[in-house]
Amino acid sequence: MREYLLTLCVTVAVTYLLTGPVRKFAIAAGAMPEIRARDVHREPTPRLGGIAMFGGLCAGLLFADHLANLNDVFELSNEPRALLSGAALIWLIGVLDDKFEIDALIKLGGQMIAAGVMVVQGLTILWIPVPGVGTVSLTAWQGNLLTVALVVLTINAVNFVDGLDGLAAGMVCITSGAFFMYAYRLWYGYGIESAAPATLFAAILMGMCLGFLPHNMHPARIFMGDSGSMLIGLVLAAGAISITGQVDPDRLGIFVGGERAATHAMLPVFIPLLLPLTITALPVADLLLAIVRRTWRGQSPFAADRGHLHHRLLEIGHSHSRAVLIMYFWSALIAFGTVAYSVHSASMWIVLVIVALSAVGLVLLLLPRFTPRAPRWAEAFVPPRYRRRKPARTPAFATSPGASSPSYEDEARVPVGVGVSGANGATAIGGRSRFRERDNAGSAR
């Protein structure tokens, strides 16, 4: 555990320290897209945060390679090299997209190529543990096809939830934390060496997300962009493929008492495998509703709008930070609840706790609906959030003799900090008067 913690700390430190220079580089390179209609941030923010996250990934793998116990992962397995090669390719595609916004089909092809690179180097699914059935062996082409599909699905699922500051990094960090606990239990609890690469991948992935989060929390100073979201999605998928396709359930059955019990014990493995249906269940449901909504309106399914989940959370009254924390809560409940159930599946209290926490999550989700409003006579004695909104007042303008009051349209055209010129030629700026000097011809200098 100590060496995993050291690797985690190194990854966090490198990612955190690199993010500042990467932000300056992104600004200098012009990787600051214009504000779109569906965006929730108010001013252009640099992207390319995935550069720092990729640096943390390389530093974590390099540091782990020089540790006594973790060095065996690199000597006995080719999976770390497969991960690094696939991550480098998907990261390069993401960097190009953050800067030049390449076509979606090109990105999809790049994701499939990156998955194929890992498959060629041995990171593939060999069998699937099916609850109630046992181990189902896969042919070579079935395993390769399933591996590529899983990588592409996970990458796009993570990319989809990257809609609010700190949302994708936090949710993946929570998921990888739960996955690390399960993989570490297989590795050191049952002595299954095949789980060692997945444990290392989960620890490094946590470090990448934790190191980037301080710069990405609301208000974000930098976005991870597709170079970051696709990268962490690929690393998460690599850990799932490693532990699902390489760990033999028959060997696990020796410790838990049979093949079916071993298959049941591997249920947490399906957290990343079913990522769009578990960790990102609500965003994926929102995506399907968005497709139906846009098609019903006669629009393209890929047309942007403000009807997504994070937009709805903000519209019903949640603040930006509260909406992110609600998503964190549901991610942690699903991920750690599944791990806890796999460890103590016979305990009824785990199910009751999950049900109780789900009820709490629903209350938090609908909290703005339950916010009481104080009567008008008591508004002076309660915090502002409990007061009723008052209608906007008509602004009053001081006008000089002979000068007309500016209309609302004129007011909207006046920039912040710039006043309205009076008849005497003075312009009020920031509370002061600055007189214009004019030459004999009457034109401004």
Coordinates of C-alpha atoms in Angstrom, one line a residue:
M1 CA 0.0 0.0 0.0
R2 CA 2.8 2.4 0.8
E3 CA 4.2 2.2 -2.8
Y4 CA 0.8 2.8 -4.3
L5 CA 0.4 5.9 -2.0
L6 CA 3.8 7.1 -3.1
T7 CA 2.9 6.7 -6.8
L8 CA -0.4 8.5 -6.1
C9 CA 1.4 11.4 -4.5
V10 CA 3.9 11.7 -7.3
T11 CA 1.2 11.7 -9.9
V12 CA -0.8 14.3 -8.0
A13 CA 2.2 16.6 -7.5
V14 CA 3.3 16.4 -11.2
T15 CA -0.2 17.0 -12.5
Y16 CA -0.8 19.9 -10.2
L17 CA 2.5 21.6 -10.9
L18 CA 2.2 21.2 -14.7
T19 CA -1.3 22.6 -14.9
G20 CA -0.2 26.2 -14.3
P21 CA 2.3 26.3 -17.1
V22 CA 0.0 24.4 -19.3
R23 CA -2.7 27.1 -18.7
K24 CA -0.3 29.8 -19.8
F25 CA 0.7 27.8 -22.9
A26 CA -3.0 27.2 -23.8
I27 CA -3.6 31.0 -23.6
A28 CA -0.6 31.7 -25.8
A29 CA -1.6 29.0 -28.3
G30 CA -5.1 30.4 -28.5
A31 CA -6.8 27.3 -27.2
M32 CA -9.7 29.3 -25.7
P33 CA -12.9 28.7 -27.6
E34 CA -15.7 31.2 -27.8
I35 CA -18.7 30.9 -25.4
R36 CA -21.3 28.7 -26.9
A37 CA -25.0 28.8 -26.2
R38 CA -25.0 25.6 -24.2
D39 CA -22.0 26.6 -22.0
V40 CA -22.5 27.5 -18.4
H41 CA -19.2 29.5 -18.0
R42 CA -19.3 33.3 -18.7
E43 CA -15.9 34.0 -20.1
P44 CA -13.5 32.1 -22.4
T45 CA -11.4 29.6 -20.5
P46 CA -8.3 27.8 -21.8
R47 CA -8.4 24.1 -22.5
L48 CA -5.5 21.6 -23.0
G49 CA -5.6 20.5 -19.4
G50 CA -5.0 17.0 -20.7
I51 CA -1.4 17.9 -21.3
A52 CA -0.8 18.2 -17.5
M53 CA -2.8 15.0 -16.9
F54 CA -0.7 13.1 -19.5
G55 CA 2.4 14.3 -17.8
G56 CA 1.1 13.0 -14.5
L57 CA 0.4 9.6 -16.1
C58 CA 3.9 9.4 -17.5
A59 CA 5.5 10.4 -14.2
G60 CA 3.4 7.9 -12.2
L61 CA 4.3 5.0 -14.5
L62 CA 8.0 6.0 -14.5
F63 CA 8.1 6.3 -10.7
A64 CA 6.3 3.0 -10.2
D65 CA 8.8 1.3 -12.5
H66 CA 11.6 2.1 -10.1
L67 CA 9.9 0.8 -7.0
A68 CA 10.8 -2.7 -5.8
N69 CA 7.4 -4.2 -5.5
L70 CA 5.7 -2.4 -8.4
N71 CA 8.5 -3.1 -10.8
D72 CA 7.2 -6.6 -11.2
V73 CA 4.2 -5.2 -12.9
F74 CA 6.4 -3.9 -15.7
E75 CA 8.6 -7.0 -15.9
L76 CA 5.8 -9.7 -15.9
S77 CA 3.2 -7.8 -17.9
N78 CA 3.1 -5.8 -21.0
E79 CA -0.1 -3.9 -20.0
P80 CA 1.6 -0.7 -18.7
R81 CA 3.3 -0.3 -22.1
A82 CA 0.1 -1.0 -23.9
L83 CA -1.7 1.6 -21.7
L84 CA 1.0 4.2 -22.4
S85 CA 1.0 3.8 -26.1
G86 CA -2.8 3.9 -26.4
A87 CA -2.9 6.9 -24.0
A88 CA -0.3 8.8 -26.0
L89 CA -2.3 8.3 -29.2
I90 CA -5.7 9.3 -27.7
W91 CA -4.0 12.3 -26.0
L92 CA -2.5 13.5 -29.2
I93 CA -5.9 13.4 -30.9
G94 CA -7.5 15.3 -28.0
V95 CA -4.8 18.0 -28.2
L96 CA -5.5 18.5 -31.8
D97 CA -9.2 18.6 -31.2
D98 CA -8.8 21.2 -28.3
K99 CA -6.9 23.5 -30.7
F100 CA -8.5 22.9 -34.1
E101 CA -11.8 21.1 -33.3
I102 CA -11.5 18.1 -35.6
D103 CA -14.4 16.2 -37.0
A104 CA -16.3 13.8 -34.7
L105 CA -15.8 10.9 -37.1
I106 CA -12.1 11.5 -37.1
K107 CA -12.1 11.4 -33.3
L108 CA -14.1 8.2 -33.3
G109 CA -11.7 6.6 -35.6
G110 CA -8.8 7.7 -33.4
Q111 CA -10.4 6.2 -30.4
M112 CA -10.8 2.9 -32.2
I113 CA -7.2 3.0 -33.3
A114 CA -6.0 3.7 -29.8
A115 CA -8.0 0.8 -28.5
G116 CA -6.6 -1.4 -31.3
V117 CA -3.1 -0.5 -30.3
M118 CA -3.7 -1.7 -26.8
V119 CA -5.3 -4.9 -28.1
V120 CA -2.3 -5.7 -30.3
Q121 CA -0.1 -5.4 -27.2
G122 CA -2.1 -7.9 -25.2
L123 CA -4.5 -5.7 -23.2
T124 CA -7.7 -7.4 -24.2
I125 CA -10.6 -9.3 -22.7
L126 CA -10.2 -13.1 -22.7
W127 CA -13.3 -14.1 -20.7
I128 CA -16.3 -12.5 -19.0
P129 CA -17.7 -13.5 -15.6
V130 CA -21.5 -13.7 -15.9
P131 CA -23.4 -13.8 -12.6
G132 CA -25.4 -17.0 -12.2
V133 CA -23.7 -18.6 -15.1
G134 CA -19.9 -18.6 -14.6
T135 CA -17.0 -17.8 -16.8
V136 CA -17.7 -17.4 -20.5
S137 CA -14.7 -17.7 -22.7
L138 CA -14.4 -15.5 -25.8
T139 CA -12.8 -16.1 -29.1
A140 CA -10.0 -13.8 -30.3
W141 CA -12.2 -11.7 -32.5
Q142 CA -15.0 -11.5 -29.9
G143 CA -12.5 -10.4 -27.2
N144 CA -10.9 -7.8 -29.5
L145 CA -14.3 -6.4 -30.6
L146 CA -15.6 -6.2 -27.1
T147 CA -12.4 -4.5 -25.9
V148 CA -12.6 -1.8 -28.6
A149 CA -16.3 -1.2 -27.9
L150 CA -15.6 -0.9 -24.2
V151 CA -12.8 1.6 -24.7
V152 CA -14.8 3.7 -27.1
L153 CA -17.9 3.6 -24.9
T154 CA -16.1 4.6 -21.7
I155 CA -14.2 7.4 -23.4
N156 CA -17.4 9.0 -24.8
A157 CA -19.2 8.4 -21.5
V158 CA -16.6 10.4 -19.6
N159 CA -16.5 13.0 -22.3
F160 CA -20.2 13.4 -22.0
V161 CA -20.3 14.2 -18.3
D162 CA -17.6 16.9 -18.7
G163 CA -20.2 19.7 -18.7
L164 CA -19.5 21.5 -15.4
D165 CA -16.4 22.6 -13.7
G166 CA -14.7 19.7 -11.9
L167 CA -17.5 17.2 -12.7
A168 CA -15.7 14.7 -14.9
A169 CA -12.5 14.7 -12.9
G170 CA -14.3 14.3 -9.6
M171 CA -16.6 11.5 -10.8
V172 CA -13.7 9.6 -12.4
C173 CA -11.7 10.1 -9.2
I174 CA -14.5 8.6 -7.1
T175 CA -14.9 5.7 -9.5
S176 CA -11.2 4.9 -9.6
G177 CA -11.1 5.1 -5.8
A178 CA -13.7 2.4 -5.5
F179 CA -12.1 0.4 -8.2
F180 CA -8.7 0.7 -6.5
M181 CA -10.2 -0.7 -3.3
Y182 CA -11.6 -3.7 -5.1
A183 CA -8.5 -4.4 -7.2
Y184 CA -6.2 -4.0 -4.2
R185 CA -8.3 -6.6 -2.3
L186 CA -7.9 -9.1 -5.1
W187 CA -4.2 -8.5 -5.4
Y188 CA -3.2 -8.5 -1.7
G189 CA -6.2 -10.2 -0.2
Y190 CA -6.4 -13.2 -2.5
G191 CA -2.8 -13.0 -3.9
I192 CA -4.0 -12.8 -7.5
E193 CA -1.0 -11.1 -9.3
S194 CA -3.1 -10.5 -12.4
A195 CA -4.9 -7.7 -10.5
A196 CA -1.7 -5.7 -9.9
P197 CA -1.8 -3.7 -13.2
A198 CA -5.4 -2.7 -12.7
T199 CA -4.5 -1.6 -9.1
L200 CA -1.6 0.5 -10.4
F201 CA -3.8 2.1 -13.1
A202 CA -6.5 3.0 -10.6
A203 CA -3.9 4.7 -8.3
I204 CA -2.4 6.7 -11.1
L205 CA -5.8 7.7 -12.4
M206 CA -6.8 9.0 -9.0
G207 CA -3.6 11.0 -8.9
M208 CA -4.3 12.6 -12.3
C209 CA -7.8 13.7 -11.3
L210 CA -6.8 14.9 -7.8
G211 CA -3.9 16.9 -9.2
F212 CA -6.1 18.6 -11.8
L213 CA -9.2 19.3 -9.6
P214 CA -7.8 22.3 -7.7
H215 CA -7.4 24.1 -11.0
N216 CA -10.7 22.9 -12.4
M217 CA -13.1 23.5 -9.6
H218 CA -15.7 26.3 -10.0
P219 CA -14.8 28.8 -11.2
A220 CA -12.4 26.8 -13.3
R221 CA -9.1 28.4 -14.4
I222 CA -8.6 25.7 -17.1
F223 CA -10.6 22.9 -18.7
M224 CA -9.3 19.5 -19.3
G225 CA -10.7 19.5 -22.8
D226 CA -11.0 16.4 -24.9
S227 CA -7.3 15.7 -24.4
G228 CA -8.1 15.1 -20.7
S229 CA -11.5 13.6 -20.8
M230 CA -10.6 11.0 -23.5
L231 CA -7.4 10.3 -21.6
I232 CA -8.9 9.5 -18.3
G233 CA -11.7 7.6 -20.0
L234 CA -9.1 5.4 -21.7
V235 CA -7.2 4.8 -18.5
L236 CA -10.4 3.8 -16.7
A237 CA -11.3 1.4 -19.5
A238 CA -7.8 -0.1 -19.4
G239 CA -8.1 -0.9 -15.7
A240 CA -11.5 -2.5 -16.3
I241 CA -10.2 -4.6 -19.2
S242 CA -7.1 -5.7 -17.3
I243 CA -8.9 -7.0 -14.3
T244 CA -12.0 -8.4 -16.2
G245 CA -10.2 -10.1 -19.0
Q246 CA -7.0 -11.2 -17.2
V247 CA -8.1 -12.3 -13.7
D248 CA -9.1 -15.9 -13.7
P249 CA -12.4 -16.5 -11.8
D250 CA -11.4 -20.1 -11.3
R251 CA -8.5 -19.1 -9.1
L252 CA -10.6 -16.7 -7.2
G253 CA -13.1 -19.5 -6.7
I254 CA -10.5 -21.3 -4.5
F255 CA -10.8 -18.5 -1.9
V256 CA -14.5 -17.8 -2.1
G257 CA -15.9 -21.3 -2.5
G258 CA -16.8 -22.1 -6.1
E259 CA -17.0 -20.6 -9.6
R260 CA -20.4 -19.0 -9.1
A261 CA -19.3 -17.4 -5.9
A262 CA -16.2 -16.1 -7.7
T263 CA -18.3 -14.7 -10.4
H264 CA -20.5 -13.0 -7.9
A265 CA -17.4 -11.6 -6.1
M266 CA -16.3 -9.9 -9.3
L267 CA -19.4 -7.8 -9.6
P268 CA -17.5 -4.5 -8.9
V269 CA -15.6 -5.2 -12.1
F270 CA -18.7 -4.3 -14.0
I271 CA -18.6 -0.7 -12.6
P272 CA -16.3 0.5 -15.4
L273 CA -17.8 -2.1 -17.8
L274 CA -21.2 -0.6 -17.3
L275 CA -20.0 2.9 -16.8
P276 CA -22.7 4.6 -19.0
L277 CA -25.4 2.7 -17.0
T278 CA -24.0 3.2 -13.5
I279 CA -21.7 6.0 -12.9
T280 CA -23.2 8.1 -15.7
A281 CA -26.7 6.7 -15.7
L282 CA -28.4 10.1 -15.4
P283 CA -26.3 11.8 -18.1
V284 CA -26.8 8.9 -20.6
A285 CA -30.6 9.0 -19.9
D286 CA -30.4 12.8 -20.5
L287 CA -28.6 12.2 -23.8
L288 CA -31.3 9.8 -25.0
L289 CA -34.0 12.4 -24.0
A290 CA -32.0 15.1 -25.8
I291 CA -32.0 13.0 -29.0
V292 CA -35.8 12.5 -28.7
R293 CA -36.4 16.1 -27.9
R294 CA -34.4 17.5 -30.8
T295 CA -35.8 15.0 -33.3
W296 CA -39.3 15.8 -32.1
R297 CA -38.6 19.5 -32.8
G298 CA -37.3 18.7 -36.3
Q299 CA -33.7 19.5 -35.3
S300 CA -30.5 17.5 -35.8
P301 CA -29.8 15.1 -32.9
F302 CA -26.3 16.7 -32.7
A303 CA -27.7 20.2 -32.4
A304 CA -26.7 21.9 -29.1
D305 CA -29.2 23.2 -26.7
R306 CA -29.6 24.0 -23.0
G307 CA -31.8 21.0 -22.0
H308 CA -29.0 18.8 -20.6
L309 CA -28.9 17.5 -17.0
H310 CA -26.5 20.1 -15.7
H311 CA -28.6 22.9 -17.3
R312 CA -31.7 21.5 -15.6
L313 CA -30.0 21.3 -12.2
L314 CA -29.0 25.0 -12.5
E315 CA -32.4 26.0 -13.7
I316 CA -34.3 24.4 -10.8
G317 CA -32.3 26.5 -8.4
H318 CA -29.0 24.6 -7.7
S319 CA -25.8 26.5 -7.7
H320 CA -22.9 25.4 -9.8
S321 CA -21.1 23.9 -6.9
R322 CA -24.2 22.1 -5.4
A323 CA -25.0 20.5 -8.8
V324 CA -21.5 19.1 -9.0
L325 CA -21.6 17.8 -5.4
I326 CA -25.0 16.1 -6.1
M327 CA -23.4 14.2 -9.0
Y328 CA -20.4 13.3 -6.7
F329 CA -22.9 12.0 -4.2
W330 CA -24.6 9.7 -6.7
S331 CA -21.3 8.5 -8.1
A332 CA -19.9 7.6 -4.7
L333 CA -23.2 5.9 -3.7
I334 CA -23.2 3.7 -6.8
A335 CA -19.5 2.9 -6.9
F336 CA -18.8 2.2 -3.2
G337 CA -22.2 0.7 -2.6
T338 CA -21.4 -1.9 -5.3
V339 CA -18.0 -2.7 -3.8
A340 CA -19.5 -3.0 -0.3
Y341 CA -22.3 -5.3 -1.5
S342 CA -19.7 -7.5 -3.2
V343 CA -17.8 -7.9 0.0
H344 CA -20.8 -8.5 2.3
S345 CA -23.5 -9.6 -0.1
A346 CA -25.3 -11.5 2.6
S347 CA -25.7 -8.5 4.9
M348 CA -29.1 -6.9 4.6
W349 CA -28.0 -3.7 6.3
I350 CA -25.9 -2.7 3.3
V351 CA -29.0 -2.7 1.1
L352 CA -30.9 -0.7 3.6
V353 CA -28.1 1.9 3.9
I354 CA -28.0 2.2 0.1
V355 CA -31.7 2.7 0.0
A356 CA -31.6 5.3 2.7
L357 CA -28.8 7.2 1.1
S358 CA -30.7 7.1 -2.2
A359 CA -33.6 8.7 -0.5
V360 CA -31.3 11.4 0.9
G361 CA -29.9 11.9 -2.7
L362 CA -33.4 12.5 -4.0
V363 CA -34.1 15.0 -1.3
L364 CA -30.9 16.9 -2.2
L365 CA -31.8 16.7 -5.9
L366 CA -35.2 18.4 -5.2
L367 CA -33.9 20.7 -2.5
P368 CA -34.7 24.0 -4.3
R369 CA -38.4 22.9 -4.5
F370 CA -38.4 22.5 -0.7
T371 CA -36.8 25.9 0.0
P372 CA -39.3 27.9 2.1
R373 CA -40.2 31.5 1.3
A374 CA -40.7 33.8 4.2
P375 CA -43.7 36.2 4.2
R376 CA -43.0 39.7 3.2
W377 CA -43.3 41.1 6.7
A378 CA -40.6 38.7 7.9
E379 CA -38.1 39.2 5.0
A380 CA -36.0 41.6 7.0
F381 CA -35.2 38.9 9.6
V382 CA -34.3 36.0 7.3
P383 CA -31.3 35.4 5.0
P384 CA -31.6 36.6 1.4
R385 CA -32.1 33.2 -0.1
Y386 CA -35.5 32.9 1.7
R387 CA -36.8 36.3 0.5
R388 CA -39.1 36.7 -2.5
R389 CA -37.6 38.2 -5.6
K390 CA -38.5 41.8 -6.1
P391 CA -39.2 43.2 -9.6
A392 CA -36.3 45.1 -11.2
R393 CA -36.7 48.8 -10.8
T394 CA -36.5 51.3 -13.6
P395 CA -33.1 53.0 -13.5
A396 CA -33.2 56.7 -13.1
F397 CA -30.8 58.9 -15.2
A398 CA -29.8 62.4 -14.2
T399 CA -30.2 64.5 -17.3
S400 CA -29.1 68.0 -18.0
P401 CA -31.4 70.7 -19.6
G402 CA -32.1 70.0 -23.2
A403 CA -30.7 66.4 -23.0
S404 CA -33.1 63.4 -23.4
S405 CA -33.0 60.4 -21.1
P406 CA -31.4 57.4 -22.7
S407 CA -33.7 54.5 -23.4
Y408 CA -33.2 50.9 -22.3
E409 CA -31.7 50.1 -25.7
D410 CA -29.1 52.9 -25.3
E411 CA -28.4 51.7 -21.8
A412 CA -27.6 48.2 -23.0
R413 CA -25.2 49.6 -25.6
V414 CA -23.2 51.5 -22.9
P415 CA -20.2 49.3 -21.7
V416 CA -19.7 48.8 -18.0
G417 CA -17.8 51.7 -16.5
V418 CA -18.6 54.1 -19.3
G419 CA -21.1 56.9 -18.5
V420 CA -23.4 59.0 -20.7
S421 CA -22.2 62.3 -22.2
G422 CA -24.1 65.4 -21.1
A423 CA -24.7 68.6 -22.9
N424 CA -21.6 70.2 -21.5
G425 CA -19.3 67.7 -23.3
A426 CA -18.3 65.8 -20.1
T427 CA -18.4 62.1 -19.9
A428 CA -18.8 60.4 -16.5
I429 CA -16.4 57.4 -16.2
G430 CA -16.1 55.6 -12.9
G431 CA -17.7 58.5 -11.0
R432 CA -15.4 61.1 -12.4
S433 CA -15.8 63.7 -15.2
R434 CA -13.4 63.7 -18.1
F435 CA -13.7 66.8 -20.3
R436 CA -13.0 66.5 -24.0
E437 CA -10.6 68.9 -25.5
R438 CA -11.6 70.1 -28.9
D439 CA -9.7 72.1 -31.4
N440 CA -10.9 75.1 -33.4
A441 CA -12.6 72.9 -35.9
G442 CA -14.6 71.3 -33.2
S443 CA -13.4 67.7 -33.7
A444 CA -12.1 65.5 -30.9
R445 CA -8.3 65.0 -30.8

